[in-house]
Every structure is written in structure tokens, then in C-alpha cells.
């Protein structure tokens, strides 16, 4: 069979080459399966199908020729809003359950119930404990860990009235949330309430459903995700700037290659320790390899890249490609964004897929369950399995295309402040003078509906050229890294103002702030900037963009950004077009509610223009040059 034109699928020659290899070796990929699904169901794409009860399933005819109500009487507005609400709830639940795992880890540290985890950043632990009003004078680090973990675990319930870090939002934003009745009370409460409201016969009004969706998303952005970020820093260390590399070529032909994939550093940090063990390195050598090589994929890769400088092999759409190189002994996964297909692709090679979370099993994978008491021992077991697997690698099937691309990472808010001399003043000055006209979070996934990495990279190049600083997370950050945008030399691609700032500070124009939960760092930074200027977040010259998003989590991030006052451009249309009410609210009505809206624009150059116009208007409103 003739090979498809892979150039249309990805901007990366290495991925093209591996797609050819997969084709020749009869391996099915995400792009093949996407094609097999076409045409996608039009009702579902518009959000017009409902499976919420078994009087249905029902669907609404978008052309008005067929049914306009489901069996229960729900119309297009209700069905679309309910579906969107459940999407937001699933995204918030995913990030926040991840955050809960970190809080439980910190509690176990505080209660002396784990010897495998500890506190790497005691100063941040103290700062966070004091921030929530606990007197630390007579507390040991363990006591602080217990007190902070217990307080933050209460954010998941509903006993406190609002999640802790809502306190970080500027006062105008908090007043607005209170007035609208969307101040998030507790993560679990908001998610459960959304599931309740969207049951047949509960909330049957689109605006009411969408307002609650905003509340759910805020419980993630200022709750679950923020907890995940802050506690990961406490337990594993707050990221500081460092260099590393990205691309599939970080895999090594002569070494045992282990990849970590998923989101939670609780697992990936353990393996990062284990691969440094001299005994295990000796075992790898005895098996015929020259050493142990660890690299990351997706967000758990971002976590250990930010903190440990572990190289990044690729993003979401490259996870199958990593296996197709024939050089990966083992992929250890935790949860989220792990395509179940990895097991089938791995079965075509010698690669082992090892699942580790009691919450995430994969049929056909090897399950080695990690917990807070056995993590170090299990990490060693995983490395030993990888070494054993190396013996069955077929060198004739190994092809690692491309070369590693250098990048700079580790730009936590603490690191940014540190680089600025401990105060936001230089950044504010740069914004006021127009050297940096604004800042944009370019975030989110890869989606086979979009040419791989094209949206992220072209948008970001266009933005930095306009003197707009880019902060990135998730798979977008990996894309930028692989395209060479995350090194100080990339300042050459920026406009003159941004270029001068980057050169003075020795930083890239595209700053890596972490994984998907670390979008909360951007929220916090926006709150600090707004406070410094005595304005609301919606007055800042900032925006967000997710050009290639696919996941429910990304939808939730987009909504909490908008509900926090940040204009957000989506490159992929969410499934809401079946309702005029919901669509109009999303792309214009929310401006009057939250001071920000969504825009949908698949073309990255046009998206950059939309963002540029927004930043221009916000600058003018602040009395600054456009
Ligand atoms: Fe149909 Fe209403 Fe049931 Fe949805 S909730 S499946 S629209 S009857
Ligand atoms: S991993 S949520 S594909 S960014 Fe966070 Fe990447 Fe999107 Fe998953």
C-alpha cells in the first residue's frame, strides 16, 4: 500500500520518518485510527447528543428538520451546556485528584508514614504554611507538613466555604466571583454538584449550567491544580533554571532506555533516583548496555525536566513514535493522556509498558503498583525489568532519527522573581515601557486533528516577534523546546524590546513553567502582577492559547483562565456549536460576566493577531503605549 503524505500530519521530520517506519512495519498509530473514525459523528461534534439517561440516547437535529428535544424534553441549549459541564467536571477531577495525591503524600511525610518521600524545599514549606495562617515558630518541618497537608486536604471537601488559594486572587476578582456566586467552595463539592446538576431533570438552564462550570473550573485552577503545583515543589524541590534537551534523539542507541509518561511526579521522581544507582548501572552494563538512560514524555516528563533536567523525548502525539524507534525498553506510566494503544504498539517491539497507579490499569501491560511505602523498591524493580528487556532488543529495528535540541527550563515563579532580583518591579517596568508588551500562556496538548506542533510553534513565533513574552506548559512546551525556542539564542527571533530583555537576563523568550497543573503558576503570577498594578487580572495585557488541545483537562484550564479574566484562544472548536446560547456566551457574553471570553481560531497567525489586538487594547486602557 502507498504511504500517506506524512508531511501534512506533523512539522517534525523525525516523526515523519517514524510514521514511515510504522507503516512499513505494519504498526497502527493515532493518525491511522483517527482516519478510521472519519467522518466523526456530527451530532457529537456539535454537542447535540445526550446519553445521560436510558430514555435516550437522544440527539437534536441541527438543521431543524428532525427532533428539537430529547425524550425528556431537553433542548439543544440544555444538552450542549450539560455535556460541556460534564467535560469541565472531568478535567477538574483529573487535575485535582492528582493534587490530592500530592496532599496525601505530604500528610504521610508529616505523619512519618513514608520513608521514601521527604521535603526537599523546607523554605517553601514554611512559606506556604505561614501563608495559610499557621504559626510555624515551634513547628518542625514534619509538623508543618502535616498541618499544611491537613488544611489543603480540606479544600477537597466543602467545610471551608472557599478553597484556600482563592485568597491569592486580586480583591476585585474575588468580589466578582462572590457576586456571581462562583467562588469555588471545595473541589469535590463542585465536581459532584456538576454531576448532580447534569442528571436528567435537575439544572435545565444553559446559563446556570455554564456558571457552575466556571465554578468547577475555578476549583481546579485555584484549588486542585494549585495544590498539585505547590506541594510538588515542597516535596520534590522548586524548579530553578537549568538546561536540558528534547526530541526523540535523547534516546540512546547503546543504553537501556526508560521513558516515564503521565503526570504525577510521585512516580517519575522515584525512577529518576533509581537510574542513578551505581548497582543498577552496573547491572545495565553487565547486560551489554553502556548505561541507563531516562527520558520523559508529556507532563510527568515536564515535571522531572523542570526539577531534575531529565531530557524530554516528546509530547502526546510522539508517545507511540518513541516505541517505533525500536530503542525503548520500557515505558512506565502513571495516569492521564496515556493512549491505551501504547500496549498494542509495544507488542510489535520488545518494549514493556508498566502501569503503576491503582487508578490506571492498562489491559496487556505489566502492573507494578507503587505506594508511599514501596515506591523506591518498586522503582528499582522497574529498572531491573528494563535491563532484562534490553537483552531482547533487536538492533536491526532501531532507528532514532534527528538530534537532541537544547532547551532551558525551570522557570517557576520563584525562579522568575529570583532572576529579577526578588521583585516584580523590573518586569512591571518592562511591561510599562513596552519592551515586553504583554504575556501569553501557550499551553495544552497535541491532537491528530491538527498538524502536529504547527499551531503551538507558529503562534509562539508570531507572538515573540510582537514583543510578547510566552510562558508555556504541557505538550506545547515540549513542542517549543524541540523547535529551539527555549534557548537564550531564540531571542534573535523576538521583537527588539523582548530581545533586549532576554539578552540582558540571559533567558529565552519562551519560558517553561511546567506541566499542565502548573498553569496555576501562571494564575498566581497574574494575580501578583494585578495586585502590583492595583487592577483586576482582566485589566492585564495577558492572554492564553491552546492551539492543539484535545483533553477535558485542557477545556477546564481554558475555562478557569477565562473565569479568572484571561482572554483565551482555542485552536480546536469545543463541542458547543449546537447551541447558539452557549456559543454566543463563550465567544462574547462572558466578556460582560468575567471580563474575558474564548475565541476560536485554528490559524496560528490569525490567533496571534487576535491576541495582539487584545493586548493592544488592554495596554491602552492602562494608559500605556499600544
Ligand atoms: Fe435523552 Fe433527556 Fe435522557 Fe438525555 S437526559 S438521554 S436528552 S431523555
Ligand atoms: S500531557 S493534557 S496531552 S498538554 Fe499534560 Fe499533554 Fe494535554 Fe496531556
PDB file of C-alpha atoms and ligand atoms in Angstrom, residues 48-60 69-75 78-79 82-83 198-201 204, ligand 1:
ATOM      1  CA  UNK A  48     -26.038  17.717  20.402  1.00  0.00           C
ATOM      2  CA  UNK A  49     -26.131  14.092  21.526  1.00  0.00           C
ATOM      3  CA  UNK A  50     -27.105  13.060  25.038  1.00  0.00           C
ATOM      4  CA  UNK A  51     -26.542   9.769  26.847  1.00  0.00           C
ATOM      5  CA  UNK A  52     -27.391  10.982  30.317  1.00  0.00           C
ATOM      6  CA  UNK A  53     -30.233   8.512  30.782  1.00  0.00           C
ATOM      7  CA  UNK A  54     -31.720   5.433  29.184  1.00  0.00           C
ATOM      8  CA  UNK A  55     -34.923   7.008  27.972  1.00  0.00           C
ATOM      9  CA  UNK A  56     -32.384   8.047  25.329  1.00  0.00           C
ATOM     10  CA  UNK A  57     -29.776   8.244  23.894  1.00  0.00           C
ATOM     11  CA  UNK A  58     -31.115  11.337  22.162  1.00  0.00           C
ATOM     12  CA  UNK A  59     -29.888  13.805  19.584  1.00  0.00           C
ATOM     13  CA  UNK A  60     -31.080  17.135  18.294  1.00  0.00           C
ATOM     14  CA  UNK A  69     -35.955  17.947  22.036  1.00  0.00           C
ATOM     15  CA  UNK A  70     -34.760  14.761  23.687  1.00  0.00           C
ATOM     16  CA  UNK A  71     -37.224  12.274  25.154  1.00  0.00           C
ATOM     17  CA  UNK A  72     -37.202  14.179  28.464  1.00  0.00           C
ATOM     18  CA  UNK A  73     -37.737  17.491  26.684  1.00  0.00           C
ATOM     19  CA  UNK A  74     -34.170  18.824  26.932  1.00  0.00           C
ATOM     20  CA  UNK A  75     -33.415  21.190  24.047  1.00  0.00           C
ATOM     21  CA  UNK A  78     -29.561  22.278  27.754  1.00  0.00           C
ATOM     22  CA  UNK A  79     -27.920  19.270  26.114  1.00  0.00           C
ATOM     23  CA  UNK A  82     -24.814  19.752  30.206  1.00  0.00           C
ATOM     24  CA  UNK A  83     -22.262  17.992  28.023  1.00  0.00           C
ATOM     25  CA  UNK A 198     -26.485  17.401  34.760  1.00  0.00           C
ATOM     26  CA  UNK A 199     -28.559  14.382  35.792  1.00  0.00           C
ATOM     27  CA  UNK A 200     -31.896  14.301  33.976  1.00  0.00           C
ATOM     28  CA  UNK A 201     -34.298  16.826  35.383  1.00  0.00           C
ATOM     29  CA  UNK A 204     -32.241  22.854  32.830  1.00  0.00           C
TER      30      UNK A 204
HETATM   31 FE1  LIG B   1     -32.494  11.926  26.191  1.00  0.00          FE
HETATM   32 FE2  LIG B   1     -33.088  13.595  28.205  1.00  0.00          FE
HETATM   33 FE3  LIG B   1     -32.152  11.137  28.733  1.00  0.00          FE
HETATM   34 FE4  LIG B   1     -30.532  12.973  27.638  1.00  0.00          FE
HETATM   35  S1  LIG B   1     -31.449  13.040  29.670  1.00  0.00           S
HETATM   36  S2  LIG B   1     -30.726  10.819  27.038  1.00  0.00           S
HETATM   37  S3  LIG B   1     -31.970  14.118  26.346  1.00  0.00           S
HETATM   38  S4  LIG B   1     -34.093  11.648  27.725  1.00  0.00           S
END
